[in-house]
Coordinates of C-alpha atoms in Angstrom, one line a residue:
M10 CA -79.4 -16.8 -19.0
K11 CA -77.2 -19.8 -18.2
K12 CA -74.3 -17.6 -17.3
G13 CA -76.5 -15.4 -15.1
N14 CA -77.8 -18.5 -13.3
F15 CA -74.3 -19.8 -12.8
I16 CA -73.2 -16.5 -11.2
L17 CA -76.3 -16.4 -9.0
G18 CA -75.7 -20.0 -7.9
A19 CA -72.1 -19.2 -7.1
L20 CA -73.1 -16.3 -4.9
L21 CA -75.6 -18.4 -3.0
A22 CA -72.9 -21.1 -2.5
I23 CA -70.6 -18.4 -1.0
L24 CA -73.4 -17.2 1.3
M25 CA -74.0 -20.8 2.5
L26 CA -70.2 -21.2 3.3
V27 CA -70.2 -17.9 5.2
T28 CA -73.3 -18.9 7.3
G29 CA -72.3 -22.5 7.9
C30 CA -75.1 -25.0 7.9
S31 CA -77.7 -22.5 9.0
D32 CA -80.3 -21.4 6.5
D33 CA -81.5 -18.5 8.7
F34 CA -80.2 -16.0 6.1
L35 CA -82.9 -17.1 3.7
N36 CA -85.6 -15.8 6.1
R37 CA -84.0 -12.5 7.1
E38 CA -85.3 -9.1 5.9
P39 CA -82.6 -7.0 4.3
E40 CA -81.3 -4.5 6.7
G41 CA -82.3 -0.9 6.0
R42 CA -85.0 -1.9 3.6
F43 CA -88.8 -1.8 4.1
S44 CA -91.6 -3.7 2.5
E45 CA -95.0 -2.2 1.8
G46 CA -96.3 -3.9 4.9
D47 CA -93.7 -2.3 7.1
V48 CA -94.8 1.2 6.2
A49 CA -98.5 0.7 5.7
T50 CA -99.2 2.4 9.1
A51 CA -100.1 5.9 10.1
D52 CA -96.5 6.6 11.1
G53 CA -95.1 4.8 8.1
V54 CA -97.0 6.8 5.5
E55 CA -96.1 10.0 7.3
G56 CA -92.4 9.0 7.0
L57 CA -92.9 8.3 3.3
L58 CA -94.3 11.8 2.9
I59 CA -91.3 13.3 4.5
A60 CA -89.1 11.2 2.2
A61 CA -91.0 12.7 -0.7
Y62 CA -90.3 16.2 0.6
T63 CA -86.6 15.4 0.7
M64 CA -86.6 15.0 -3.0
V65 CA -87.6 18.6 -3.6
P66 CA -84.2 20.2 -3.1
G67 CA -82.7 17.6 -5.5
G68 CA -80.1 16.1 -3.1
G69 CA -82.0 12.9 -2.4
L70 CA -80.7 11.2 -5.5
T71 CA -78.1 8.6 -4.6
G72 CA -74.6 9.5 -5.8
Q73 CA -75.1 13.2 -6.5
T74 CA -76.2 16.3 -4.7
W75 CA -76.1 19.2 -7.2
Y76 CA -76.9 18.2 -10.9
N77 CA -80.5 18.0 -9.9
D78 CA -80.5 21.1 -7.6
I79 CA -83.8 22.9 -7.4
H80 CA -82.2 26.2 -8.1
N81 CA -81.6 25.0 -11.6
W82 CA -78.3 26.9 -11.8
V83 CA -76.7 24.2 -13.8
F84 CA -79.2 24.8 -16.6
N85 CA -79.5 28.6 -16.2
I86 CA -76.0 28.9 -17.5
A87 CA -77.6 28.4 -20.9
S88 CA -79.3 31.8 -20.3
D89 CA -77.9 35.3 -20.8
D90 CA -77.7 35.8 -17.0
A91 CA -75.0 33.4 -16.1
L92 CA -71.7 31.8 -17.1
K93 CA -70.4 28.4 -16.0
G94 CA -67.6 30.1 -14.2
T95 CA -64.7 28.4 -12.4
D96 CA -62.2 27.4 -15.1
A97 CA -62.3 25.8 -18.5
G98 CA -61.5 22.2 -17.3
D99 CA -63.9 22.0 -14.4
Q100 CA -67.1 20.0 -15.1
P101 CA -67.0 19.9 -18.9
E102 CA -70.6 18.6 -18.9
Q103 CA -71.6 22.1 -17.9
S104 CA -69.5 23.6 -20.6
F105 CA -71.6 21.6 -23.2
I106 CA -74.8 23.0 -21.7
E107 CA -73.4 26.6 -21.8
A108 CA -72.4 26.0 -25.4
Y109 CA -75.9 24.7 -26.4
D110 CA -74.5 21.3 -27.2
F111 CA -77.2 19.4 -25.5
Q112 CA -76.6 15.7 -25.6
A113 CA -78.8 12.9 -24.4
F114 CA -75.9 11.3 -22.6
N115 CA -74.9 14.4 -20.6
V116 CA -74.9 13.2 -16.9
H117 CA -76.3 16.5 -15.7
I118 CA -79.3 16.2 -17.9
R119 CA -79.6 12.5 -17.0
D120 CA -79.5 13.1 -13.3
K121 CA -82.1 15.9 -13.5
W122 CA -84.5 13.3 -15.0
R123 CA -83.5 10.7 -12.4
G124 CA -84.0 13.0 -9.5
L125 CA -87.4 14.4 -10.7
Y126 CA -88.9 11.0 -11.4
K127 CA -87.6 9.6 -8.2
G128 CA -89.5 12.4 -6.6
V129 CA -92.6 11.5 -8.6
A130 CA -92.2 7.9 -7.5
A131 CA -91.9 9.0 -3.8
A132 CA -95.1 11.0 -4.1
N133 CA -97.0 8.2 -5.8
N134 CA -95.8 5.8 -3.2
V135 CA -97.3 7.9 -0.4
I136 CA -100.7 7.8 -2.1
N137 CA -100.6 4.1 -2.8
T138 CA -99.4 3.1 0.6
L139 CA -101.9 5.3 2.3
A140 CA -104.7 3.2 0.7
L141 CA -103.3 0.2 2.6
V142 CA -103.4 1.9 6.0
E143 CA -106.6 0.8 7.8
D144 CA -106.3 2.3 11.3
G145 CA -104.7 5.1 13.2
I146 CA -105.3 7.9 10.7
S147 CA -108.4 10.2 10.4
D148 CA -110.2 10.8 7.2
A149 CA -109.2 14.5 7.4
R150 CA -105.5 13.6 7.7
R151 CA -105.9 11.2 4.8
E152 CA -107.1 14.0 2.6
Q153 CA -104.3 16.2 3.7
I154 CA -101.6 13.6 3.0
I155 CA -103.0 13.0 -0.5
A156 CA -103.2 16.8 -1.1
E157 CA -99.6 17.2 0.0
A158 CA -98.4 14.3 -2.2
R159 CA -100.3 15.6 -5.2
F160 CA -98.7 19.1 -4.7
L161 CA -95.3 17.5 -4.7
R162 CA -96.1 15.3 -7.7
G163 CA -97.3 18.4 -9.5
L164 CA -94.1 20.3 -8.6
F165 CA -91.8 17.4 -9.8
H166 CA -93.7 17.1 -13.1
F167 CA -93.7 20.9 -13.5
E168 CA -89.9 21.0 -13.3
A169 CA -89.8 18.1 -15.8
R170 CA -92.1 20.0 -18.2
K171 CA -89.7 23.0 -18.1
M172 CA -86.8 20.8 -19.0
W173 CA -88.3 18.6 -21.7
R174 CA -90.8 19.3 -24.4
M175 CA -92.6 16.0 -24.0
P176 CA -91.8 14.3 -20.6
V177 CA -93.9 11.5 -19.3
Y178 CA -96.6 12.0 -16.6
I179 CA -96.7 9.1 -14.1
S180 CA -99.8 8.9 -11.8
D181 CA -100.4 6.8 -8.7
E182 CA -102.5 4.5 -11.0
N183 CA -99.4 3.9 -13.2
F184 CA -97.1 3.4 -10.2
V185 CA -96.7 -0.1 -8.6
L186 CA -93.8 -0.1 -6.1
N187 CA -92.7 -3.7 -6.8
D188 CA -93.3 -3.7 -10.5
L189 CA -90.5 -2.0 -12.5
E190 CA -92.6 -2.3 -15.7
S191 CA -95.6 -0.4 -14.3
T192 CA -94.2 3.1 -15.1
K193 CA -93.0 2.3 -18.6
I194 CA -95.6 4.3 -20.4
P195 CA -95.3 6.4 -23.5
N196 CA -94.6 10.2 -23.5
D197 CA -97.3 10.7 -26.2
R198 CA -99.4 13.4 -24.5
E199 CA -99.1 16.9 -23.2
I200 CA -98.8 16.8 -19.4
W201 CA -99.8 20.3 -18.5
P202 CA -103.4 19.3 -17.9
F203 CA -102.3 16.7 -15.4
I204 CA -100.0 19.1 -13.6
E205 CA -102.9 21.6 -13.3
A206 CA -105.1 18.8 -12.0
D207 CA -102.6 18.0 -9.2
F208 CA -102.4 21.6 -8.1
E209 CA -106.1 22.1 -8.3
A210 CA -106.8 19.1 -6.2
A211 CA -104.2 20.2 -3.7
A212 CA -105.6 23.7 -3.5
S213 CA -109.1 22.4 -2.8
V214 CA -107.9 20.5 0.3
L215 CA -104.8 22.1 1.8
P216 CA -105.4 24.7 4.6
E217 CA -104.6 28.4 4.2
T218 CA -101.9 28.1 6.9
Q219 CA -99.8 25.2 8.0
G220 CA -98.6 24.5 11.6
E221 CA -95.3 23.1 10.3
V222 CA -93.2 25.4 8.1
G223 CA -92.3 23.9 4.8
R224 CA -95.6 22.1 4.1
P225 CA -97.6 23.7 1.3
T226 CA -100.8 25.7 1.9
S227 CA -103.7 26.1 -0.4
W228 CA -102.2 29.5 -1.4
A229 CA -99.0 27.7 -2.5
A230 CA -101.0 25.2 -4.6
K231 CA -102.9 28.1 -6.2
A232 CA -99.6 29.9 -6.9
F233 CA -98.2 26.9 -8.7
L234 CA -101.4 26.4 -10.6
G235 CA -101.2 30.0 -11.8
K236 CA -97.6 29.5 -12.7
A237 CA -98.5 26.4 -14.8
K238 CA -101.1 28.4 -16.6
I239 CA -98.8 31.4 -17.3
Y240 CA -96.2 29.0 -18.6
Q241 CA -98.7 28.0 -21.2
G242 CA -99.4 31.7 -22.0
F243 CA -97.3 31.8 -25.3
D244 CA -96.6 29.3 -28.0
Q245 CA -93.0 28.7 -29.3
S246 CA -93.4 31.5 -31.7
G247 CA -94.3 34.0 -29.0
N248 CA -98.0 34.2 -29.8
A249 CA -100.2 34.8 -26.7
N250 CA -102.7 32.3 -25.5
T251 CA -105.2 34.8 -24.1
A252 CA -107.4 32.0 -22.7
K253 CA -104.6 30.7 -20.5
M254 CA -103.7 34.3 -19.6
G255 CA -107.2 34.9 -18.4
E256 CA -107.2 31.7 -16.3
A257 CA -103.8 32.7 -14.8
K258 CA -105.1 36.2 -14.0
A259 CA -108.0 34.9 -12.0
V260 CA -105.7 32.8 -9.9
F261 CA -103.2 35.7 -9.3
D262 CA -105.9 38.2 -8.5
D263 CA -107.2 35.9 -5.8
I264 CA -103.7 35.5 -4.3
I265 CA -103.1 39.3 -4.3
N266 CA -106.5 40.3 -3.2
N267 CA -107.3 37.6 -0.6
G268 CA -104.0 36.0 0.4
P269 CA -102.1 36.8 3.5
F270 CA -98.9 37.9 1.7
E271 CA -97.2 41.3 1.3
L272 CA -94.0 42.5 -0.3
M273 CA -91.1 42.8 2.1
D274 CA -89.9 46.4 2.6
K275 CA -86.4 45.5 1.4
F276 CA -85.5 43.5 -1.7
Q277 CA -82.7 41.6 0.0
D278 CA -84.9 40.2 2.6
N279 CA -85.8 37.5 0.1
F280 CA -82.2 36.2 0.2
L281 CA -81.1 36.1 3.8
V282 CA -81.2 33.3 6.3
A283 CA -82.4 35.7 8.9
T284 CA -85.5 36.5 6.9
R285 CA -86.6 33.1 5.8
N286 CA -90.4 32.3 5.6
N287 CA -91.3 35.9 5.6
A288 CA -94.5 37.8 4.7
E289 CA -93.6 37.7 1.0
S290 CA -92.9 33.9 0.9
I291 CA -95.5 31.6 -0.5
F292 CA -93.5 28.4 -0.7
E293 CA -89.8 27.9 0.2
V294 CA -87.5 25.0 -0.1
Q295 CA -86.4 24.5 3.5
Y296 CA -82.8 24.0 4.5
A297 CA -81.4 23.4 7.9
I298 CA -78.0 23.2 9.4
S299 CA -76.4 22.7 12.8
S300 CA -72.8 22.5 14.1
A301 CA -73.2 18.7 14.0
T302 CA -74.3 18.2 10.4
G303 CA -75.1 20.0 7.2
D304 CA -76.9 17.1 5.6
A305 CA -80.1 19.1 5.3
A306 CA -78.3 22.2 4.1
N307 CA -78.5 23.8 0.6
R308 CA -75.8 21.3 -0.6
G309 CA -76.9 21.5 -4.2
I310 CA -75.7 25.0 -4.7
G311 CA -72.6 24.7 -2.5
L312 CA -70.2 24.7 -5.4
A313 CA -71.6 28.0 -6.7
H314 CA -69.7 30.1 -4.1
P315 CA -66.7 32.5 -4.6
Y316 CA -63.2 31.0 -4.8
T317 CA -61.8 33.2 -2.1
D318 CA -62.0 32.8 1.7
P319 CA -64.1 32.2 3.6
W320 CA -65.7 29.9 1.0
G321 CA -62.8 28.7 -1.1
C322 CA -64.9 26.6 -3.5
C323 CA -65.7 26.4 -6.2
G324 CA -66.3 29.3 -8.4
F325 CA -69.3 28.1 -10.4
Y326 CA -72.2 30.2 -11.6
Q327 CA -70.7 33.6 -12.5
A328 CA -72.7 36.5 -13.7
S329 CA -72.5 37.7 -17.3
Q330 CA -71.5 41.2 -18.4
N331 CA -74.8 41.3 -20.2
L332 CA -76.7 40.9 -17.0
V333 CA -74.7 43.5 -15.1
N334 CA -75.3 46.0 -18.0
A335 CA -79.0 45.4 -17.7
Y336 CA -79.1 47.3 -14.4
Q337 CA -78.0 50.6 -15.9
T338 CA -80.7 53.3 -15.7
E339 CA -81.5 56.6 -17.2
N340 CA -83.8 59.0 -15.3
G341 CA -84.3 56.0 -13.0
L342 CA -85.7 53.7 -15.7
P343 CA -84.0 50.7 -17.4
L344 CA -82.5 51.0 -20.9
L345 CA -84.9 48.5 -22.5
D346 CA -83.2 48.6 -25.9
T347 CA -79.8 50.0 -25.4
F348 CA -78.7 48.6 -22.0
D349 CA -75.9 46.5 -23.6
V350 CA -74.3 49.3 -25.7
T351 CA -72.1 50.4 -22.8
D352 CA -70.5 48.1 -20.3
V353 CA -70.6 48.6 -16.6
S354 CA -66.8 48.5 -15.8
A355 CA -65.2 46.1 -13.4
D356 CA -62.2 48.5 -12.9
T357 CA -61.4 50.0 -9.5
N358 CA -59.6 53.1 -8.3
A359 CA -56.3 52.9 -6.4
D360 CA -58.2 52.6 -3.1
G361 CA -60.2 49.6 -4.4
S362 CA -63.4 51.5 -4.9
S363 CA -65.4 51.0 -8.1
V364 CA -64.8 53.5 -11.0
V365 CA -68.5 53.3 -12.0
T366 CA -70.3 56.6 -11.6
T367 CA -73.3 56.0 -13.9
T368 CA -76.7 55.5 -12.4
L369 CA -77.7 51.9 -11.5
D370 CA -80.7 49.9 -10.3
P371 CA -79.9 49.1 -6.6
R372 CA -80.9 45.5 -7.1
L373 CA -77.6 45.0 -9.0
D374 CA -75.5 44.9 -5.9
H375 CA -77.9 42.4 -4.1
T376 CA -77.7 40.2 -7.2
V377 CA -74.1 40.3 -8.5
G378 CA -70.7 40.7 -6.8
R379 CA -68.7 43.4 -8.6
P380 CA -65.3 44.9 -7.8
G381 CA -65.3 47.7 -5.2
I382 CA -68.7 46.9 -3.7
L383 CA -69.4 45.2 -0.4
Y384 CA -70.4 41.5 -1.0
K385 CA -73.3 40.5 1.2
G386 CA -71.6 41.9 4.3
F387 CA -68.5 39.7 4.1
K388 CA -65.9 42.0 2.5
I389 CA -65.4 44.3 -0.4
Y390 CA -65.6 42.3 -3.6
Q391 CA -62.5 42.2 -5.8
T392 CA -61.4 39.9 -8.6
D393 CA -59.8 37.5 -6.1
F394 CA -63.3 36.1 -5.7
V395 CA -62.9 34.6 -9.1
R396 CA -61.1 31.3 -9.9
D397 CA -60.0 32.2 -13.4
L398 CA -60.5 35.9 -14.3
S399 CA -59.4 35.4 -17.9
Y400 CA -62.0 32.6 -18.5
A401 CA -65.3 33.8 -17.0
G402 CA -64.7 37.4 -16.1
P403 CA -65.0 39.5 -13.0
F404 CA -68.5 39.1 -11.7
F405 CA -70.1 36.5 -9.4
S406 CA -73.6 35.5 -8.3
M407 CA -74.8 36.3 -4.8
K408 CA -78.4 35.7 -3.8
H409 CA -78.0 32.1 -2.6
V410 CA -75.0 32.9 -0.5
A411 CA -75.7 33.1 3.2
E412 CA -74.8 36.3 5.1
P413 CA -71.9 36.3 7.5
E414 CA -74.0 35.7 10.6
A415 CA -75.2 32.4 9.1
F416 CA -71.8 31.2 7.8
G417 CA -69.5 28.4 9.0
Q418 CA -71.8 26.0 10.8
G419 CA -71.7 22.3 10.0
G420 CA -68.1 22.2 8.7
W421 CA -68.0 23.3 5.1
G422 CA -69.0 27.0 5.2
N423 CA -70.6 26.9 1.8
L424 CA -73.5 24.8 3.3
S425 CA -76.1 27.0 4.8
A426 CA -79.8 27.2 5.8
N427 CA -80.5 29.9 3.3
N428 CA -83.9 28.7 1.9
Y429 CA -84.7 28.9 -1.8
R430 CA -87.7 31.1 -2.3
I431 CA -89.2 29.2 -5.1
M432 CA -92.5 31.0 -4.9
R433 CA -93.0 34.5 -3.5
L434 CA -95.4 37.3 -4.0
G435 CA -93.1 39.4 -6.2
M436 CA -93.5 36.6 -8.8
I437 CA -97.2 36.8 -8.6
Y438 CA -97.1 40.5 -9.3
L439 CA -95.0 40.2 -12.4
W440 CA -96.8 37.2 -13.8
L441 CA -100.1 39.0 -13.3
A442 CA -98.6 42.0 -15.1
E443 CA -97.7 39.7 -18.0
A444 CA -101.3 38.5 -18.2
E445 CA -102.7 42.0 -18.0
V446 CA -100.5 43.2 -20.9
E447 CA -101.8 40.4 -23.1
L448 CA -105.3 41.0 -22.1
G449 CA -105.0 44.7 -22.9
N450 CA -105.0 46.0 -19.3
L451 CA -101.8 48.0 -19.7
E452 CA -102.4 50.4 -16.9
R453 CA -103.0 47.6 -14.4
A454 CA -99.7 46.1 -15.6
R455 CA -97.9 49.4 -15.0
E456 CA -99.3 49.6 -11.5
L457 CA -98.0 46.1 -10.7
V458 CA -94.5 46.8 -12.1
N459 CA -94.4 50.0 -10.2
E460 CA -95.1 48.2 -6.9
I461 CA -92.0 46.1 -7.5
R462 CA -89.9 49.1 -8.5
S463 CA -91.1 51.1 -5.5
R464 CA -89.9 48.4 -3.2
A465 CA -86.5 48.3 -4.9
A466 CA -86.2 52.1 -4.5
N467 CA -86.4 51.9 -0.7
P468 CA -83.1 53.6 0.4
D469 CA -83.0 51.5 3.6
G470 CA -82.3 48.5 1.3
F471 CA -79.4 50.0 -0.6
V472 CA -76.0 48.4 -0.2
P473 CA -73.9 50.8 1.9
N474 CA -70.5 52.2 0.9
A475 CA -67.6 50.3 2.4
I476 CA -64.0 51.5 2.7
Q477 CA -61.2 49.0 2.5
G478 CA -59.1 48.6 5.7
A479 CA -55.5 47.7 6.1
E480 CA -56.1 44.0 5.8
R481 CA -57.9 42.3 2.9
N482 CA -60.8 41.2 5.0
D483 CA -61.2 44.5 6.9
F484 CA -63.6 47.3 6.0
S485 CA -65.6 50.1 7.5
I486 CA -69.1 51.2 6.6
E487 CA -70.1 54.8 5.7
E488 CA -73.5 55.0 7.4
G489 CA -76.1 56.6 5.1
V490 CA -73.8 56.6 2.1
P491 CA -74.9 54.2 -0.7
A492 CA -72.3 52.0 -2.4
A493 CA -73.1 53.3 -5.9
N494 CA -75.0 56.0 -7.7
Y495 CA -78.4 54.2 -7.3
D496 CA -81.3 55.7 -9.2
I497 CA -84.5 53.9 -9.8
A498 CA -87.9 55.4 -10.6
T499 CA -91.4 54.2 -11.4
Y500 CA -93.0 54.3 -14.8
D501 CA -95.1 57.5 -14.5
T502 CA -96.2 57.9 -18.1
P503 CA -99.3 55.8 -19.0
W504 CA -98.7 52.7 -21.0
T505 CA -100.5 52.8 -24.3
D506 CA -98.2 50.6 -26.5
Q507 CA -98.7 46.9 -25.8
A508 CA -95.3 45.9 -27.3
L509 CA -93.5 48.5 -25.1
A510 CA -95.4 47.3 -22.0
R511 CA -94.6 43.7 -22.7
K512 CA -90.9 44.6 -23.1
A513 CA -91.0 46.5 -19.8
V514 CA -92.6 43.7 -17.8
R515 CA -90.2 41.1 -19.1
F516 CA -87.2 43.3 -18.4
E517 CA -88.5 43.9 -14.9
S518 CA -88.7 40.1 -14.4
R519 CA -85.1 39.8 -15.4
L520 CA -84.0 42.5 -12.9
E521 CA -86.0 41.1 -10.1
F522 CA -85.3 37.4 -10.4
A523 CA -81.8 37.3 -12.0
L524 CA -79.6 34.3 -11.0
E525 CA -82.5 32.6 -9.2
G526 CA -82.7 29.9 -11.9
H527 CA -85.6 31.2 -13.9
R528 CA -84.2 33.1 -16.8
F529 CA -83.6 30.3 -19.3
F530 CA -87.1 29.0 -18.8
D531 CA -88.7 32.5 -19.0
L532 CA -87.1 33.0 -22.4
Q533 CA -88.4 29.5 -23.4
R534 CA -92.0 30.2 -22.4
W535 CA -92.0 33.6 -24.0
G536 CA -90.9 32.1 -27.3
V537 CA -88.0 34.5 -27.7
S538 CA -85.0 32.3 -26.7
A539 CA -83.3 32.3 -30.1
Q540 CA -83.7 36.0 -30.7
V541 CA -82.4 37.0 -27.2
L542 CA -79.7 34.3 -26.8
N543 CA -78.1 34.7 -30.2
A544 CA -77.8 38.5 -29.6
Y545 CA -76.4 37.7 -26.1
I546 CA -73.7 35.4 -27.7
A547 CA -72.7 38.0 -30.1
S548 CA -72.2 40.5 -27.3
E549 CA -70.9 38.3 -24.5
S550 CA -68.4 36.6 -26.8
Q551 CA -66.5 39.9 -27.1
H552 CA -65.7 39.5 -23.4
R553 CA -65.6 35.7 -23.1
S554 CA -63.7 34.3 -26.2
Y555 CA -64.8 30.7 -25.6
L556 CA -68.4 31.7 -26.5
Q557 CA -67.3 32.7 -30.0
G558 CA -68.9 30.7 -32.8
L559 CA -71.7 29.4 -30.7
S560 CA -75.4 29.6 -31.7
F561 CA -78.8 28.8 -30.3
T562 CA -81.0 26.9 -32.7
A563 CA -84.7 27.9 -32.7
G564 CA -87.1 25.0 -32.3
K565 CA -84.4 22.8 -30.7
H566 CA -82.5 24.4 -27.8
E567 CA -85.5 25.7 -25.9
Y568 CA -85.6 22.2 -24.4
F569 CA -83.2 19.5 -23.4
P570 CA -83.1 16.0 -25.0
I571 CA -84.6 13.1 -23.0
P572 CA -81.7 11.2 -21.5
L573 CA -80.6 8.2 -23.5
E574 CA -80.6 6.2 -20.3
A575 CA -84.3 6.9 -19.6
I576 CA -85.2 5.8 -23.2
D577 CA -83.2 2.6 -22.9
R578 CA -84.7 1.7 -19.6
S579 CA -88.2 2.3 -20.8
A580 CA -88.1 -0.7 -23.0
L581 CA -91.0 -3.2 -23.0
D582 CA -90.8 -6.3 -25.1
G583 CA -87.6 -4.9 -26.6
Q584 CA -89.0 -1.6 -27.6
P585 CA -88.7 1.7 -25.7
T586 CA -91.9 3.4 -24.6
L587 CA -90.2 6.8 -24.4
T588 CA -89.7 8.7 -27.6
Q589 CA -86.9 11.2 -28.1
D590 CA -87.7 14.8 -28.8
P591 CA -87.7 15.0 -32.7
A592 CA -85.4 18.0 -32.5
Y593 CA -82.7 15.7 -31.3

């Protein structure tokens, strides 16, 4: 302590020399900083609420903009959908995640914790500061602010509960802005009930529609409440919790039967800047960009773009061969058990067209870039899109990439205003189908899956065939000619086998939501991670040699370790209040 006091005294002495004989500096408020009194106004608390919203994308954490990205692509590379991509030496922290070598000091895992709990703090700060505001705000608006803050707090904690087996829940009662010790509480209880309570409270107050896009509605809160329940629908061994399934079903039925949402006619309308906040959208993470700045753009996924022009950076988040194979069909239906027996080739003919003639689900070419097929309207995809073909293979992710009409504003073209559809009606359909299967309502589950498949079968949404021009970036479109032999059909035979129905619903979820950041957590919640991912490693390592020798450990790798930094900083009286996951 003497050494610390000496340093502090020296700094004060330097300050006095700089300011001469005046002691005004002792009375000045730090620039760019606010006290509770400064923001305890109607305008101030509205500003704090906006600040809490800025934490949702994940870029509001000082010093990084993508480890904590809401798309969760950094962590979805641990699934069977995605590879780290780029080259072997780029971001080794991600290589450890891909290899199931989850370490408590990994900075990506650390910053995910930092970002989520900074978001929790921001939401709690809104609630606590609002209590200090005496004038200038109506009772109705007070209720709305609290509801929005609780929605956000529920969302941040939900993301934490997906990442960690036993994260901590921090309420506004725990949180004191100027007391760093206030949030040092143990992670000794299951936090799902608190997450549900936040979404329930938000749903009871929020309006059915919002005047400002990006604010949650009561329907959004209900959707996340249902998602919280369906995430509790299975234990780690894959046994169904039918009580939770029943609760989830009630919520999802309400949204489908009474909500204002409808499936878009075309699957790709969920991934275009031009069709943001559409009729299918329940809650989107909003991005914005102008020619002046890209600060509000989707910076967190900027590195996950092709390595060729017009992007040029950085080649992360490639698609696996296993995922591409999953889109093969027979008589229009997926190959539930045999999809990975035969590979979808990445070879091309002399004219650059794909050699593949087998039947495919049309969603493939809106999800994955593959050689010979038009890539989101830019140009015909070839292996020059990939940074290191020998390392991570020929395929690339696509959904998050903005279309050409929205490219190139704000400097770096990888930054776009392509919102992240974190909650849309298609998800509600397939989650409800899951619940119906476990509750024995197999035919209702089949109806729901067929709604999704019927939309995917709309020929107006098929990727058109493109013919390579004389220059690499030139192509022409063959109107009315699809890019591949697309064949997708509905399930027309009644479902009578629960196990088969369950398999079909889960397979449909993979096809519909691939590379949107959900797959790793879907396998986790279904209790099938080890079974699926060890089979994936055995298969994918035949193509990607660096995966050879890896394995997924059941009971451990479903979740990530709590960051060592968080445990160290949780100490009270010399003892940490956070406890590491026993699996680590």
